[in-house]
Each structure stands twice: as structure tokens, then as C-alpha cells.
Coordinates of C-alpha atoms in Angstrom, one line a residue:
M29 CA -18.4 35.7 13.2
P30 CA -15.0 37.2 12.2
E31 CA -13.9 37.3 16.3
F32 CA -14.9 33.5 16.7
I33 CA -13.2 32.1 13.2
K34 CA -9.7 34.4 14.8
K35 CA -10.3 32.4 18.2
Q36 CA -10.9 29.1 17.2
Y37 CA -8.8 29.0 13.7
K38 CA -6.8 26.3 14.9
P39 CA -9.7 23.9 15.4
I40 CA -11.1 25.1 12.2
L41 CA -8.2 24.1 10.0
F42 CA -8.0 21.3 11.6
L43 CA -11.7 20.3 10.4
L44 CA -10.8 22.3 7.0
F45 CA -7.9 20.0 6.2
S46 CA -9.7 16.6 7.9
S47 CA -12.5 17.3 5.4
I48 CA -9.9 17.6 2.3
I49 CA -8.5 14.3 3.1
F50 CA -11.2 12.1 3.9
L51 CA -12.8 13.4 0.7
F52 CA -10.3 12.8 -1.6
R53 CA -9.5 9.3 0.0
I54 CA -13.4 8.4 -1.1
W55 CA -13.4 10.4 -4.1
Y56 CA -14.3 7.4 -6.3
I57 CA -16.3 5.4 -3.8
R58 CA -19.0 5.7 -6.5
D59 CA -17.1 3.2 -8.4
C60 CA -16.0 0.8 -5.8
N61 CA -18.6 -1.5 -6.9
V62 CA -16.3 -4.7 -6.6
L63 CA -12.8 -5.4 -5.5
A64 CA -9.8 -4.7 -7.7
I65 CA -9.2 -8.1 -6.8
R66 CA -5.4 -8.1 -6.7
N67 CA -4.1 -11.3 -5.0
D68 CA -2.8 -8.8 -2.1
E69 CA -6.5 -7.7 -1.7
Y70 CA -7.6 -11.2 -1.9
G71 CA -5.7 -12.7 0.7
Y72 CA -6.7 -10.0 3.3
W73 CA -10.3 -10.9 2.7
S74 CA -9.8 -14.2 2.9
H75 CA -8.7 -14.1 6.3
A76 CA -11.6 -12.3 7.4
A77 CA -14.0 -14.9 5.7
L78 CA -11.7 -18.0 7.9
L79 CA -12.1 -15.9 11.1
T80 CA -16.1 -15.7 10.6
G81 CA -16.5 -19.2 9.4
H82 CA -16.6 -19.0 5.9
D83 CA -14.1 -22.0 4.0
W84 CA -12.5 -20.0 0.9
S85 CA -9.7 -22.7 0.8
D86 CA -10.6 -24.5 -2.3
V87 CA -10.3 -21.3 -4.4
L88 CA -7.1 -20.4 -2.7
A89 CA -5.2 -23.7 -2.4
G90 CA -2.2 -23.7 -4.9
H91 CA -2.8 -20.5 -6.3
M92 CA -2.1 -17.7 -3.5
N93 CA 0.7 -17.1 -1.4
W94 CA 0.4 -15.7 2.2
Y95 CA -0.7 -12.6 3.3
S96 CA -0.4 -11.0 6.7
Y97 CA -3.6 -11.1 8.9
G98 CA -3.4 -7.6 10.5
Y99 CA -6.0 -5.6 8.3
S100 CA -8.0 -8.9 8.0
L101 CA -9.1 -8.2 11.8
V102 CA -10.6 -4.6 10.6
L103 CA -12.4 -6.4 8.0
V104 CA -13.9 -9.0 10.1
P105 CA -16.7 -7.0 11.9
L106 CA -18.0 -6.1 8.0
F107 CA -18.6 -10.1 7.7
W108 CA -20.7 -9.6 10.9
V109 CA -22.9 -6.6 9.9
S110 CA -23.5 -7.4 6.1
H111 CA -22.7 -10.1 3.5
N112 CA -23.6 -7.6 1.0
L113 CA -19.9 -7.1 -0.9
Y114 CA -21.0 -3.9 -2.7
L115 CA -21.6 -2.4 1.0
M116 CA -19.0 -3.9 2.5
Y117 CA -16.2 -2.7 0.1
K118 CA -17.7 0.6 0.1
T119 CA -17.4 0.3 4.4
A120 CA -13.9 -0.7 3.9
I121 CA -13.1 2.4 1.9
V122 CA -14.8 5.0 4.2
L123 CA -12.3 3.5 6.8
N124 CA -9.6 4.2 4.9
G125 CA -10.5 7.7 5.0
V126 CA -11.2 7.5 8.8
F127 CA -7.5 5.9 9.2
A128 CA -6.3 9.0 6.6
I129 CA -7.9 11.5 9.1
L130 CA -6.3 9.6 12.3
T131 CA -2.9 9.5 10.4
F132 CA -3.2 13.2 9.8
Y133 CA -3.6 13.6 13.6
L134 CA -0.6 11.7 14.6
C135 CA 1.5 13.5 11.8
I136 CA 0.4 17.2 13.8
R137 CA 1.6 15.4 17.4
C138 CA 4.9 14.2 16.3
A139 CA 5.7 17.6 14.4
E140 CA 4.6 19.3 17.7
I141 CA 6.8 17.5 19.9
L142 CA 9.8 17.9 17.3
F143 CA 9.2 21.2 16.4
P144 CA 7.7 22.8 19.3
K145 CA 8.7 26.8 18.5
T146 CA 6.8 26.4 15.3
E147 CA 3.6 27.7 15.3
R148 CA 0.8 25.1 15.4
W149 CA -1.0 26.4 12.3
L150 CA 2.0 26.1 10.5
L151 CA 2.7 22.3 11.5
I152 CA -1.0 21.8 10.4
T153 CA -0.3 22.6 7.3
V154 CA 2.8 20.8 7.0
S155 CA 0.9 17.7 8.0
F156 CA -1.5 18.0 5.7
M157 CA 0.6 18.2 2.9
V158 CA 2.2 14.7 3.9
C159 CA -0.8 13.4 4.5
M160 CA -2.2 14.5 1.0
Y161 CA 1.0 13.0 -0.8
S162 CA 0.2 11.1 -3.9
A163 CA 0.5 7.8 -3.3
Y164 CA -1.2 8.0 -0.1
I165 CA -4.1 9.4 -2.2
T166 CA -3.8 6.6 -4.8
Q167 CA -4.5 3.6 -1.8
G168 CA -7.3 5.0 -0.8
P169 CA -10.2 3.2 -3.4
I170 CA -8.2 -0.2 -2.6
A171 CA -9.6 -2.3 0.3
W172 CA -5.8 -3.5 1.3
S173 CA -3.5 -3.3 4.1
E174 CA -1.4 0.1 3.0
T175 CA -3.7 3.2 4.3
F176 CA -3.9 0.7 7.7
L177 CA -0.5 0.6 7.9
Y178 CA 0.5 4.2 7.6
L179 CA -1.5 4.9 10.4
L180 CA -0.1 2.1 12.5
V181 CA 3.7 3.6 11.4
W182 CA 2.4 7.1 12.3
L183 CA 0.9 5.7 15.8
L184 CA 4.6 3.8 16.1
L185 CA 6.5 7.0 15.4
Y186 CA 4.6 9.0 17.8
L187 CA 4.7 6.4 20.4
F188 CA 8.4 6.5 20.2
L189 CA 8.2 10.2 20.9
R190 CA 6.1 9.8 24.0
F191 CA 8.7 7.2 24.9
E192 CA 11.6 9.8 25.0
Q193 CA 9.2 12.0 26.6
A194 CA 8.6 9.7 29.4
P195 CA 10.4 6.5 29.5
D196 CA 8.2 4.2 31.6
V197 CA 6.6 1.1 31.2
N198 CA 3.4 1.6 30.3
H199 CA 4.7 3.4 27.2
A200 CA 7.3 1.0 26.3
L201 CA 4.7 -2.0 26.3
C202 CA 2.5 0.5 24.0
L203 CA 5.5 0.6 21.9
S204 CA 6.0 -2.8 21.9
L205 CA 2.5 -3.9 20.9
C206 CA 2.7 -1.0 18.0
M207 CA 5.5 -2.5 16.3
A208 CA 4.1 -6.0 16.3
G209 CA 0.7 -4.8 15.4
C210 CA 2.7 -3.0 12.2
Y211 CA 4.8 -6.7 11.4
I212 CA 1.4 -8.9 11.5
T213 CA -0.3 -6.1 9.5
H214 CA 2.5 -6.1 6.5
N215 CA 5.7 -8.8 6.6
R216 CA 7.5 -6.0 4.7
T217 CA 8.1 -4.0 8.0
I218 CA 10.8 -6.1 8.9
G219 CA 12.9 -3.5 7.8
I220 CA 11.3 -1.3 11.0
V221 CA 11.3 -4.4 13.3
T222 CA 14.9 -4.9 12.9
A223 CA 15.3 -0.8 13.6
Y224 CA 13.6 -1.0 16.2
F225 CA 15.9 -4.0 18.0
I226 CA 19.1 -2.4 16.8
I227 CA 17.4 0.9 18.8
V228 CA 16.4 -1.0 22.0
L229 CA 19.7 -2.7 22.2
F230 CA 21.6 0.7 21.4
L231 CA 19.8 2.0 24.6
R232 CA 20.4 -0.5 26.8
M233 CA 24.1 -0.7 25.9
T234 CA 24.6 2.9 26.4
D235 CA 22.6 2.8 30.0
A236 CA 19.7 4.9 28.3
I237 CA 17.1 2.2 29.7
D238 CA 17.6 -0.3 32.4
W239 CA 16.7 -3.9 32.2
K240 CA 13.0 -3.4 33.2
L241 CA 12.3 -0.9 30.2
F242 CA 14.8 -3.3 28.3
A243 CA 12.3 -6.4 28.8
A244 CA 9.1 -4.2 28.6
L245 CA 10.4 -2.8 24.7
L246 CA 11.1 -6.4 23.5
L247 CA 8.8 -9.2 25.4
P248 CA 5.6 -8.0 24.4
L249 CA 6.8 -7.9 20.8
T250 CA 9.0 -11.4 20.6
A251 CA 5.7 -12.7 22.4
V252 CA 3.6 -11.5 19.1
L253 CA 6.2 -12.9 16.8
F254 CA 6.7 -16.4 18.3
V255 CA 2.6 -16.9 18.1
N256 CA 2.6 -15.5 14.8
V257 CA 4.4 -18.1 13.6
N258 CA 1.4 -20.4 14.9
I259 CA -1.1 -18.4 13.5
K260 CA 0.5 -18.1 10.3
T261 CA 0.9 -21.8 10.1
Y262 CA -2.8 -22.1 10.7
L263 CA -4.0 -20.0 8.0
C264 CA -1.9 -21.5 5.6
M265 CA -3.0 -25.1 6.6
M266 CA -6.5 -23.8 6.6
E267 CA -7.0 -21.7 3.9
G268 CA -4.8 -24.0 1.5
F269 CA -1.9 -22.0 0.8
G270 CA 0.5 -24.8 2.5
L271 CA 3.7 -24.0 3.8
K272 CA 5.4 -23.3 0.7
P273 CA 9.0 -21.7 0.4
K274 CA 7.1 -18.7 -0.8
N275 CA 5.3 -18.2 2.0
G276 CA 8.2 -17.8 4.5
M277 CA 12.0 -16.4 4.6
G278 CA 12.5 -19.1 1.9
A279 CA 11.0 -17.1 -0.6
Q280 CA 13.6 -14.3 -0.3
K281 CA 16.4 -17.0 -0.2
D282 CA 17.8 -17.0 -3.6
H283 CA 17.7 -13.3 -3.8
L284 CA 19.8 -13.4 -1.0
L285 CA 21.9 -15.9 -2.1
S286 CA 22.2 -13.5 -5.4
L287 CA 24.0 -11.0 -3.0
L288 CA 26.8 -13.4 -3.0
T289 CA 27.6 -12.6 -6.7
A290 CA 28.7 -9.7 -8.9
D291 CA 25.4 -9.8 -10.9
G292 CA 23.4 -9.9 -7.6
W293 CA 24.9 -6.5 -6.1
Q294 CA 24.5 -4.6 -9.4
N295 CA 20.4 -5.9 -9.5
L296 CA 20.4 -4.7 -5.9
L297 CA 22.2 -1.2 -6.9
R298 CA 19.5 -1.2 -10.1
S299 CA 16.7 -1.5 -8.0
L300 CA 18.2 0.9 -4.8
S301 CA 18.5 3.3 -7.1
G302 CA 15.3 3.4 -8.9
Q303 CA 13.3 3.4 -5.8
L304 CA 15.7 6.5 -4.3
W305 CA 14.8 8.3 -7.5
G306 CA 11.2 7.5 -7.7
L307 CA 10.9 8.5 -4.2
M308 CA 13.0 11.8 -4.7
T309 CA 11.6 12.5 -8.3
S310 CA 7.7 12.5 -6.5
S311 CA 8.5 14.2 -3.1
F312 CA 10.3 16.5 -5.2
G313 CA 13.2 16.5 -3.2
L314 CA 11.9 16.3 0.5
V315 CA 12.7 12.9 0.8
Y316 CA 16.8 13.7 0.4
W317 CA 16.0 17.0 3.1
G318 CA 14.3 14.2 5.6
I319 CA 17.2 12.4 5.4
L320 CA 19.6 15.0 5.7
H321 CA 17.8 16.4 9.2
C322 CA 18.2 12.7 11.0
T323 CA 21.8 12.6 9.6
R324 CA 22.6 16.2 10.9
H325 CA 20.9 15.6 14.5
I326 CA 22.5 12.0 14.4
L327 CA 26.2 13.2 13.5
H328 CA 26.0 16.2 15.9
A329 CA 24.9 13.9 18.9
F330 CA 28.3 12.1 18.0
R331 CA 30.6 14.9 17.5
T332 CA 29.8 16.8 20.7
K333 CA 29.0 13.2 22.6
N334 CA 25.5 15.1 23.9
P335 CA 22.5 13.3 22.4
G336 CA 19.5 15.6 21.8
M337 CA 16.2 15.0 23.4
H338 CA 15.2 13.1 19.6
T339 CA 18.7 11.7 18.6
S340 CA 17.1 8.1 19.5
F341 CA 14.2 9.2 17.4
Y342 CA 16.4 10.3 14.6
L343 CA 18.1 7.3 14.6
F344 CA 15.3 4.8 14.3
T345 CA 13.8 6.8 11.7
L346 CA 16.9 6.4 9.7
L347 CA 17.2 3.0 10.3
S348 CA 14.1 2.0 9.3
C349 CA 14.0 3.8 6.1
I350 CA 17.5 2.2 5.2
G351 CA 15.9 -1.0 6.1
T352 CA 13.0 -0.5 4.5
F353 CA 14.5 0.6 1.2
L354 CA 17.2 -2.2 1.4
I355 CA 14.4 -4.8 1.8
S356 CA 12.4 -3.6 -1.0
A357 CA 15.1 -3.9 -3.0
I358 CA 16.0 -7.1 -2.2
S359 CA 12.5 -8.5 -2.8
L360 CA 12.8 -7.3 -6.3
I361 CA 16.0 -8.6 -7.2
D362 CA 14.7 -11.4 -10.4
P363 CA 17.4 -12.0 -12.3
A364 CA 14.4 -13.0 -15.0
S365 CA 13.6 -9.5 -15.2
I366 CA 16.3 -6.8 -14.0
T367 CA 19.2 -9.1 -15.2
D368 CA 17.8 -10.6 -18.5
L369 CA 16.5 -6.9 -19.5
N370 CA 14.0 -7.0 -22.8
S371 CA 11.2 -5.0 -24.2
D372 CA 8.5 -5.4 -22.0
T373 CA 10.4 -5.8 -18.8
D374 CA 8.0 -4.7 -15.8
L375 CA 9.3 -0.9 -14.8
T376 CA 7.6 -1.5 -11.6
Y377 CA 11.2 -3.6 -10.5
F378 CA 13.0 -0.2 -11.3
I379 CA 10.9 2.2 -9.9
Y380 CA 8.8 0.2 -7.0
T381 CA 8.3 2.6 -3.9
R382 CA 5.1 0.8 -2.6
Y383 CA 6.5 -0.7 0.2
D384 CA 8.6 2.4 1.0
E385 CA 5.8 4.5 1.0
C386 CA 4.7 3.2 4.8
I387 CA 8.1 5.5 6.3
I388 CA 8.4 8.2 3.5
G389 CA 5.6 10.2 5.7
I390 CA 8.0 11.1 8.0
L391 CA 10.5 11.9 6.1
L392 CA 8.6 14.7 3.9
L393 CA 7.4 16.0 7.5
L394 CA 11.3 16.3 8.3
G395 CA 12.5 17.2 5.1
F396 CA 9.9 20.0 4.4
L397 CA 10.5 21.4 7.8
E398 CA 14.3 21.3 7.4
F399 CA 14.2 22.6 3.8
A400 CA 12.3 25.7 5.3
S401 CA 14.7 26.4 8.1
W402 CA 17.6 26.5 5.6
K403 CA 19.1 29.9 4.8
P404 CA 20.9 30.8 1.7
D405 CA 24.4 30.6 3.0
V406 CA 27.3 28.5 2.2
S407 CA 26.4 25.5 4.2
F408 CA 22.9 25.3 2.5
L409 CA 24.8 25.5 -0.5
I410 CA 26.8 22.6 0.2
S411 CA 23.7 20.5 1.0
M412 CA 22.1 21.9 -2.2
A413 CA 25.2 20.3 -4.3
G414 CA 25.2 17.2 -2.7
K415 CA 21.6 16.4 -3.6
V416 CA 22.0 17.6 -7.1
L417 CA 24.8 15.2 -7.1
F418 CA 23.1 12.7 -5.8
Y419 CA 19.8 13.1 -7.9
A420 CA 22.2 13.0 -11.0
A421 CA 23.8 9.6 -9.9
I422 CA 20.5 7.9 -9.5
S423 CA 19.1 9.2 -12.3
T424 CA 22.1 8.0 -14.5
V425 CA 22.0 4.6 -13.2
L426 CA 18.4 4.4 -13.6
Y427 CA 18.5 5.9 -17.7
F428 CA 21.0 3.1 -18.9
N429 CA 19.4 0.5 -17.6
L430 CA 15.6 1.9 -19.1
Q431 CA 17.6 2.6 -21.9
R432 CA 17.0 -1.3 -22.7
I433 CA 13.3 -1.5 -22.5
T434 CA 11.3 -0.4 -25.6
D435 CA 7.9 -1.1 -24.1
T436 CA 8.0 1.6 -21.3
W437 CA 4.0 1.4 -20.6
H438 CA 4.3 -1.6 -18.8
Y439 CA 4.3 -0.4 -15.0
R440 CA 2.1 -1.1 -12.4
S441 CA 0.6 2.9 -11.5
F442 CA -0.5 2.1 -8.0
C443 CA 2.9 0.4 -6.9
A444 CA 4.5 3.7 -8.6
A445 CA 1.9 6.5 -8.0
G446 CA 4.5 8.9 -6.8
I447 CA 5.7 9.6 -10.7
G448 CA 2.2 9.2 -12.1
F449 CA 1.9 12.7 -13.3
F450 CA 4.1 11.9 -16.6
R451 CA 0.8 10.3 -17.6
L452 CA -0.8 13.4 -17.9
F453 CA 1.6 14.5 -20.7
S454 CA 2.2 10.7 -22.3
E455 CA 0.6 7.2 -22.7
E456 CA 4.6 5.6 -21.7
F457 CA 6.9 6.2 -19.4
S458 CA 9.1 9.4 -19.7
M459 CA 12.2 9.5 -17.5
R460 CA 12.5 13.1 -19.2
W461 CA 8.9 14.6 -18.4
C462 CA 8.9 13.1 -14.6
V463 CA 12.7 14.9 -14.2
I464 CA 11.5 18.0 -15.6
I465 CA 8.2 18.4 -13.1
S466 CA 10.6 17.3 -10.3
V467 CA 12.8 20.0 -10.9
T468 CA 10.3 23.2 -11.9
V469 CA 8.2 22.1 -8.5
F470 CA 11.1 21.7 -6.5
L471 CA 12.4 25.4 -8.0
A472 CA 9.0 26.8 -7.0
L473 CA 9.5 25.7 -3.7
L474 CA 13.0 27.1 -3.4
V475 CA 11.6 30.5 -4.5
L476 CA 8.4 30.4 -2.2
V477 CA 10.9 29.5 0.7
F478 CA 13.8 31.8 0.1
L479 CA 12.5 35.1 -1.9
Y480 CA 10.5 36.6 1.0
Q481 CA 10.2 39.8 3.7
K482 CA 11.2 38.1 7.0
R483 CA 7.8 39.0 8.4
F484 CA 5.5 36.7 5.7
Q485 CA 8.6 33.7 6.0
K486 CA 5.6 31.5 7.6
R487 CA 3.2 32.5 4.8
Y488 CA 5.3 31.5 2.2
A489 CA 6.3 28.1 3.7
A490 CA 2.6 27.6 4.2
G491 CA 2.2 28.5 0.2
A492 CA 5.0 26.0 -0.6
C493 CA 2.7 22.9 1.6
L494 CA -0.2 24.4 -0.4
L495 CA 1.6 24.3 -3.8
L496 CA 3.2 20.4 -3.2
T497 CA -0.6 19.6 -2.1
A498 CA -1.8 21.0 -5.6
V499 CA 0.6 18.7 -7.4
F500 CA -0.4 15.9 -5.4
I501 CA -3.9 15.4 -5.7
P502 CA -4.1 15.3 -9.6
T503 CA -1.3 12.9 -9.2
G504 CA -2.7 10.7 -6.6
L505 CA -6.2 10.7 -8.2
Y506 CA -4.7 9.7 -11.9
S507 CA -2.7 7.1 -10.7
A508 CA -5.8 5.9 -8.8
K509 CA -8.1 6.0 -11.7
I510 CA -5.9 4.0 -14.2
G511 CA -4.6 1.8 -11.8
T512 CA -7.3 0.6 -9.7
I513 CA -10.5 2.2 -10.8
N514 CA -9.9 1.5 -14.6
S515 CA -9.6 -2.2 -13.6
Q516 CA -12.8 -2.3 -11.3
L517 CA -14.8 -0.4 -14.4
G518 CA -13.5 -3.3 -16.4
K519 CA -15.1 -5.9 -14.4
V520 CA -18.4 -4.1 -14.5
S521 CA -18.2 -3.6 -18.7
S522 CA -17.0 -7.4 -19.2
G523 CA -20.0 -8.5 -17.7
N524 CA -18.8 -10.2 -14.7
L525 CA -20.7 -8.7 -12.1
D526 CA -24.4 -9.7 -13.8
M527 CA -23.5 -12.9 -14.3
Y528 CA -22.3 -13.3 -10.5
R529 CA -25.6 -11.5 -9.9
Q530 CA -28.1 -14.2 -11.5
L531 CA -25.9 -16.9 -10.0
K532 CA -26.7 -15.1 -6.6
D533 CA -30.0 -15.2 -6.9
V534 CA -30.7 -19.4 -7.6
V535 CA -27.3 -20.9 -5.9
S536 CA -29.0 -21.4 -2.6
D537 CA -26.9 -24.0 -1.1
R538 CA -25.4 -25.3 -3.9
D539 CA -21.8 -25.9 -5.0
V540 CA -20.1 -24.0 -7.7
Y541 CA -17.0 -25.4 -9.5
C542 CA -14.7 -22.7 -11.3
T543 CA -13.1 -24.3 -14.0
L544 CA -9.5 -23.0 -15.3
D545 CA -9.2 -21.5 -18.6
D546 CA -5.8 -21.9 -21.2
T547 CA -4.4 -19.0 -19.7
K548 CA -4.7 -20.4 -16.0
N549 CA -6.5 -17.1 -14.9
Y550 CA -7.5 -17.9 -11.3
R551 CA -9.0 -14.8 -10.9
I552 CA -12.4 -15.3 -12.0
A553 CA -12.4 -17.9 -8.8
Y554 CA -11.3 -15.1 -6.6
E555 CA -13.9 -12.8 -8.2
L556 CA -17.0 -15.4 -7.9
Q557 CA -15.9 -16.8 -4.4
V558 CA -16.2 -13.1 -3.1
N559 CA -19.3 -12.5 -4.8
L560 CA -20.7 -15.1 -3.4
L561 CA -19.6 -14.8 0.3
D562 CA -21.6 -18.1 1.6
T563 CA -21.0 -20.4 -1.5
H564 CA -18.7 -23.0 -1.5
V565 CA -16.1 -22.6 -4.8
Y566 CA -14.0 -25.1 -6.3
S567 CA -11.3 -24.1 -8.2
I568 CA -10.6 -27.0 -10.5
T569 CA -9.8 -28.2 -13.9
M570 CA -12.2 -29.3 -16.9
E571 CA -10.9 -32.8 -16.5
D572 CA -11.6 -33.1 -12.8
L573 CA -15.1 -32.0 -12.7
P574 CA -17.7 -34.5 -11.0
A575 CA -19.1 -35.2 -14.2
Q576 CA -21.1 -38.2 -13.0
E577 CA -22.8 -36.1 -10.2
E578 CA -25.6 -33.6 -10.7
G579 CA -26.9 -30.6 -8.7
Y580 CA -24.2 -28.3 -8.9
F581 CA -23.0 -24.8 -11.0
I582 CA -19.9 -24.4 -13.2
C583 CA -18.3 -21.4 -14.1
C584 CA -15.9 -21.8 -17.3
S585 CA -14.6 -20.0 -20.1
S586 CA -17.1 -19.5 -22.9
G587 CA -14.8 -21.2 -25.1
D588 CA -15.1 -24.5 -23.5
L589 CA -18.7 -24.6 -23.8
D590 CA -18.0 -27.1 -26.6
S591 CA -16.0 -29.7 -24.1
F592 CA -19.1 -30.6 -21.8
E593 CA -20.1 -34.0 -23.1
G594 CA -24.3 -35.0 -22.1
D595 CA -27.9 -33.6 -22.4
D596 CA -27.3 -32.3 -18.6
Y597 CA -25.8 -29.4 -18.9
Y598 CA -27.9 -25.8 -19.3
L599 CA -26.6 -22.3 -20.1
L600 CA -27.3 -20.4 -17.0
A601 CA -25.9 -16.9 -17.4
Q602 CA -22.6 -15.7 -19.8
S603 CA -20.6 -12.5 -19.5
R604 CA -18.4 -11.6 -22.3
Y605 CA -15.8 -14.5 -21.5
Y606 CA -17.1 -16.5 -18.6
S607 CA -20.6 -18.8 -18.7
V608 CA -22.1 -20.4 -15.5
I609 CA -23.7 -23.5 -16.1
A610 CA -26.5 -25.7 -14.3
K611 CA -25.5 -29.3 -14.2
G612 CA -28.7 -31.9 -14.1
E613 CA -32.3 -31.6 -15.3
D614 CA -33.6 -31.7 -11.5
L615 CA -31.2 -28.4 -11.0
A616 CA -32.3 -27.1 -14.3
R617 CA -36.1 -27.1 -13.2
E618 CA -35.4 -25.7 -9.9
V619 CA -33.6 -22.7 -11.5
S620 CA -36.3 -22.1 -13.5
S621 CA -38.4 -22.0 -11.4
K622 CA -36.7 -18.7 -9.5
I623 CA -35.8 -16.8 -12.8
E624 CA -38.0 -15.8 -15.8
K625 CA -35.7 -16.9 -18.6
K626 CA -35.4 -20.2 -19.7
L627 CA -32.5 -22.3 -19.4
V628 CA -30.6 -23.1 -22.8
N629 CA -29.6 -27.1 -22.9
L630 CA -25.9 -26.6 -24.0
N631 CA -26.8 -29.4 -27.0
S632 CA -28.9 -26.8 -28.4
L633 CA -26.8 -24.2 -29.1
E634 CA -24.8 -24.4 -32.4

């Protein structure tokens, strides 16, 4: 057995790490009984519903904005196999685990191409650390596009490297189609798409590719972007989103125009500084070393006028990161929330890194291997000084802005999962704890990487990877728990799920009208629709209910029960805040024959 392990340790290591990656993606699967019902999540599932013949437009109309449909194509087969939301949602979480394993494999393949002289077992270990990044773990229990998008971006990077190795038409077409797939999965990859166009034009202008490859790299992507406009228009109209400015570039018009003002640039600096601070803190500086790795190779190529094998890849990576950071920062420029800071300002505007995490993986890979390859010489000290000064600068910008906010508990942890470790020490956001923990872990990495005997260098590097992984896991799981799992458990404890089940048992082909409460909380309608997949649910006001008709159900706030006039309204089920009513005596008799309890007429309630 030991001899077998010695010979087959690489595949064994891969299987071991793959199992761990999968396990922590589905860690909370027992608690994933319902959709977390974030607008994004519902948007993706609604596309899949439409593509399988379900009409949810009367819930979406007027309340939702556009969400890309790439991930929805993954969800479509779930509607073919089952209409049990409980089973479908858990299957989507299992798919997240599968996507993570595939991401791990692609990360290894990219590492082997970029660092061919490094032993494979070490590349496997580094790739494992990258795929265990805390924000990646946090996205595991949510059935939305993030984990699938991470896979697509890694596939894009791998295909780019393959194209560099063998620049032929087949590789060019695959690369172009993958870029299109990234965009239709999430429009925030527009920064990567822009970088892609720049790189392709650069390669053509420098005669690195001929016109045939130029066309192969651009035509499929351009065709998909053109068709995407028509698909988007169709989905917006069919699902009730409407062609509102919020669903197109018009959504960013005011943000872009604000850059023509001094306040706009100040907001951009605030948002960008907060993002970079969050990314550097959560990655313990690896993001900096990853950017430095790309920059060093690009500058070396320009100085020597002798581009290396992967110069175009590093340029593409650097431009993609810059573009993604800027797009994310610009989208968060909201004068009402950043310019006019107040006690309950959402901290997420400053530390929102969710959009950046689709591209951060490659920086973690490059950053660790760059950092581990340095020697404690003058060039390292200069680079370290640059990192310290940069981190101090963005920390200062963030600190003076956050001083104006007193309610520091208010932030969306699943969108800033990387710095979630501060909640292990405090219920409120503590920039001090984030900095202390980040610097402490970085110093531990410094000791592991540099204080070694030469022959044990790679083992110490592997130890540094495992140390990072050990920090990433509790951070990722904790952010997932407080950001998503507690939200799902709250829906269970509120009694809503039991209410939906009672309604599902008797609804048949009847319509359900979900009235809006005083807070305009449309999410109860979203929850109702996804739990009644085949039922037509309407989101409507109390005043617009068809009072003269009978034979339908009403879901309303329990506080509105005394608003119903007439003697043909019967209470079917209740949760903590909501009630389900059967309208009409015939419907009440029909329902009573299917359940054990007798329906209560609203007139008999005190």
C-alpha cells in the first residue's frame, strides 16, 4: 500500500482535495430547503421557468430588474426532472460543488502551463488553496450564478493559454464562445469583455495574429452579443421586466455622468479604495503580489522588446482585473449612499467585492507563486515597501469615510465574505480587527516562506497554502451562515413554508393573488411563486383584487384581514405575518373536503 501511494500520490492528492472542495461547497445543504430569495436568485430561476413553459410574469412585472440568463440554462434541466423545489434547490447546490471541482481542475491546468518547472504536487496544493478562498465557499449555498461564473472565467483563462500555445482557428473559436458565455451569465463581466477586445486588437496591430484568427476571435462573440440583445428584449417583455433604463446601460448613465463632477471622482476613489482594501485584506496581500506578477512580466517585455510566451495572457489578466474593479466601483457610485453618509449607510458600498471575485482567483494563484519565489533581497524589500504604502493609503481612505458611519453592523456579509472573519470577534464591523488579522496571517506566511532550510522550501510553501486554507474555511462558512443560511432558516421559523405547503395541497389550477403589504415587500410573492411552481400567482394591491369574482386564493398580510368585506372569505392557513384566504363558498367546500380542519369564515374572527 505505501508503495502504491508513493507512485499514485498525485491523483490521490487531487481526489482528496476535490472531495474537500466539494464537501465545503455543500456544507449547509441540509439547511438549504428554500431559495434565499434574493432578487438575483429569483431572476435566474424565473428565466428557467419561462424556458420550461411557466408564466411568472405577473409576479415579476414592475418589481424586478434584468438578470442574465446564462446560469438559467443550467437550471432548465431541473424543471424537466422535477417540480419539487426542495429537491431542485438541493440539486443546484450539489451542482455548485461539481462546478467547484471543475474549477479546481482548470486552475491546476493553468498553473501547469504558467509554471512548468514547479512540481505538480505543489501546483495542486496551491490550486486547492485558491479554490478554498473564503468568498468562493460563501457562494456555495446560494443557487445563483456566482459559482458557475467562476468556472467559466477559469475556462476562459485556460482557453486563452491554450490559444497562446497553439494559435489556430479551433482554439480561437472556443475562446470567443467562452467569452460570450461569461457575458450572458453575468453582465458585470463587461470589464473582461472590454479587456478581451483590447487584447485581440493589440494582437492584430502587432501582427501576432493574422486576419483569419482575428475574425475567429471576434465573430462568435460579436454574433452572441448581437443575438443577446434580442433574447434580452424577449425575456424582458415576456416576464414583465419591461425595457426600463434599469435593465440596460441607462442604469449606469447617472453614475457615468457623475464622473464629470468632483464628487463623482471622490465617490469613485472611495469605492475603488474600499474594494481594493477588502480584496487585499481578505487575501492577506496575495492580490497585490498577483498584480505585481502580471505587471513585472509586461514591463519586462516592453523593456526588452522581446515578449515572453505568456505576455499577452498577463496583459489580458491585468486589464480584466482593472476593468472589473472599475466597473464594480462605478456601479456602486450612488450619491445618496456614498456622498451623503449617515448612520445607517450600507457598508457594502465600500467593501463590495462580489463582482471582483470572478477574476480574483487567477490573482491568488499568481500572487502566491510570485510571493513564494522571492528571495529576501533588495528587490523584495522595495516590493514589500510598495505594498505597505499602498495598503496604508487605501486603509486611510476607507478609515476616514467609515468614521462618519455609526451603525457599523449594516452590511451584506455574503457580498463581502472575504473580510467576514471580523465577526468572529465582534457583531459590528471592525476595521482594526480586519487589519490585525490580515497582517498577522501575512507575517506567518512570510515566516513560512522565508525561514526555511533550502531543501525544504517547497514543503514550507505547501504549509503556507494549508495555513491560508485553514483561515479561509471558517471565514467562508461563517459568512455563508450569517449571510444566507440564517436568512433561509428565518423563512422556516416564520412559518411561511408550512403555509405554502398547506396551500399547495389544495390549490390545484386555481389562481393565487398575493397582495402587497405596507412595506411594499414583494418577496412574499416571489417565495409564493417558487413554492407553487405550476400555479399562476399575481402580485397585486388590495384595491385591485377582483372582489366580484370567486374561486381563487389570496395571500395577504395578517394585518389586512379586517379589510375584507363580505361573508365569502375563509381563512385557510397562517404564518407569523401572512395569511392565506379562500375566496368563495364553493372553493371553501372544495378545500374543506381535501383537508382535515374546517375553514374559518373571516366574519367569525374577532
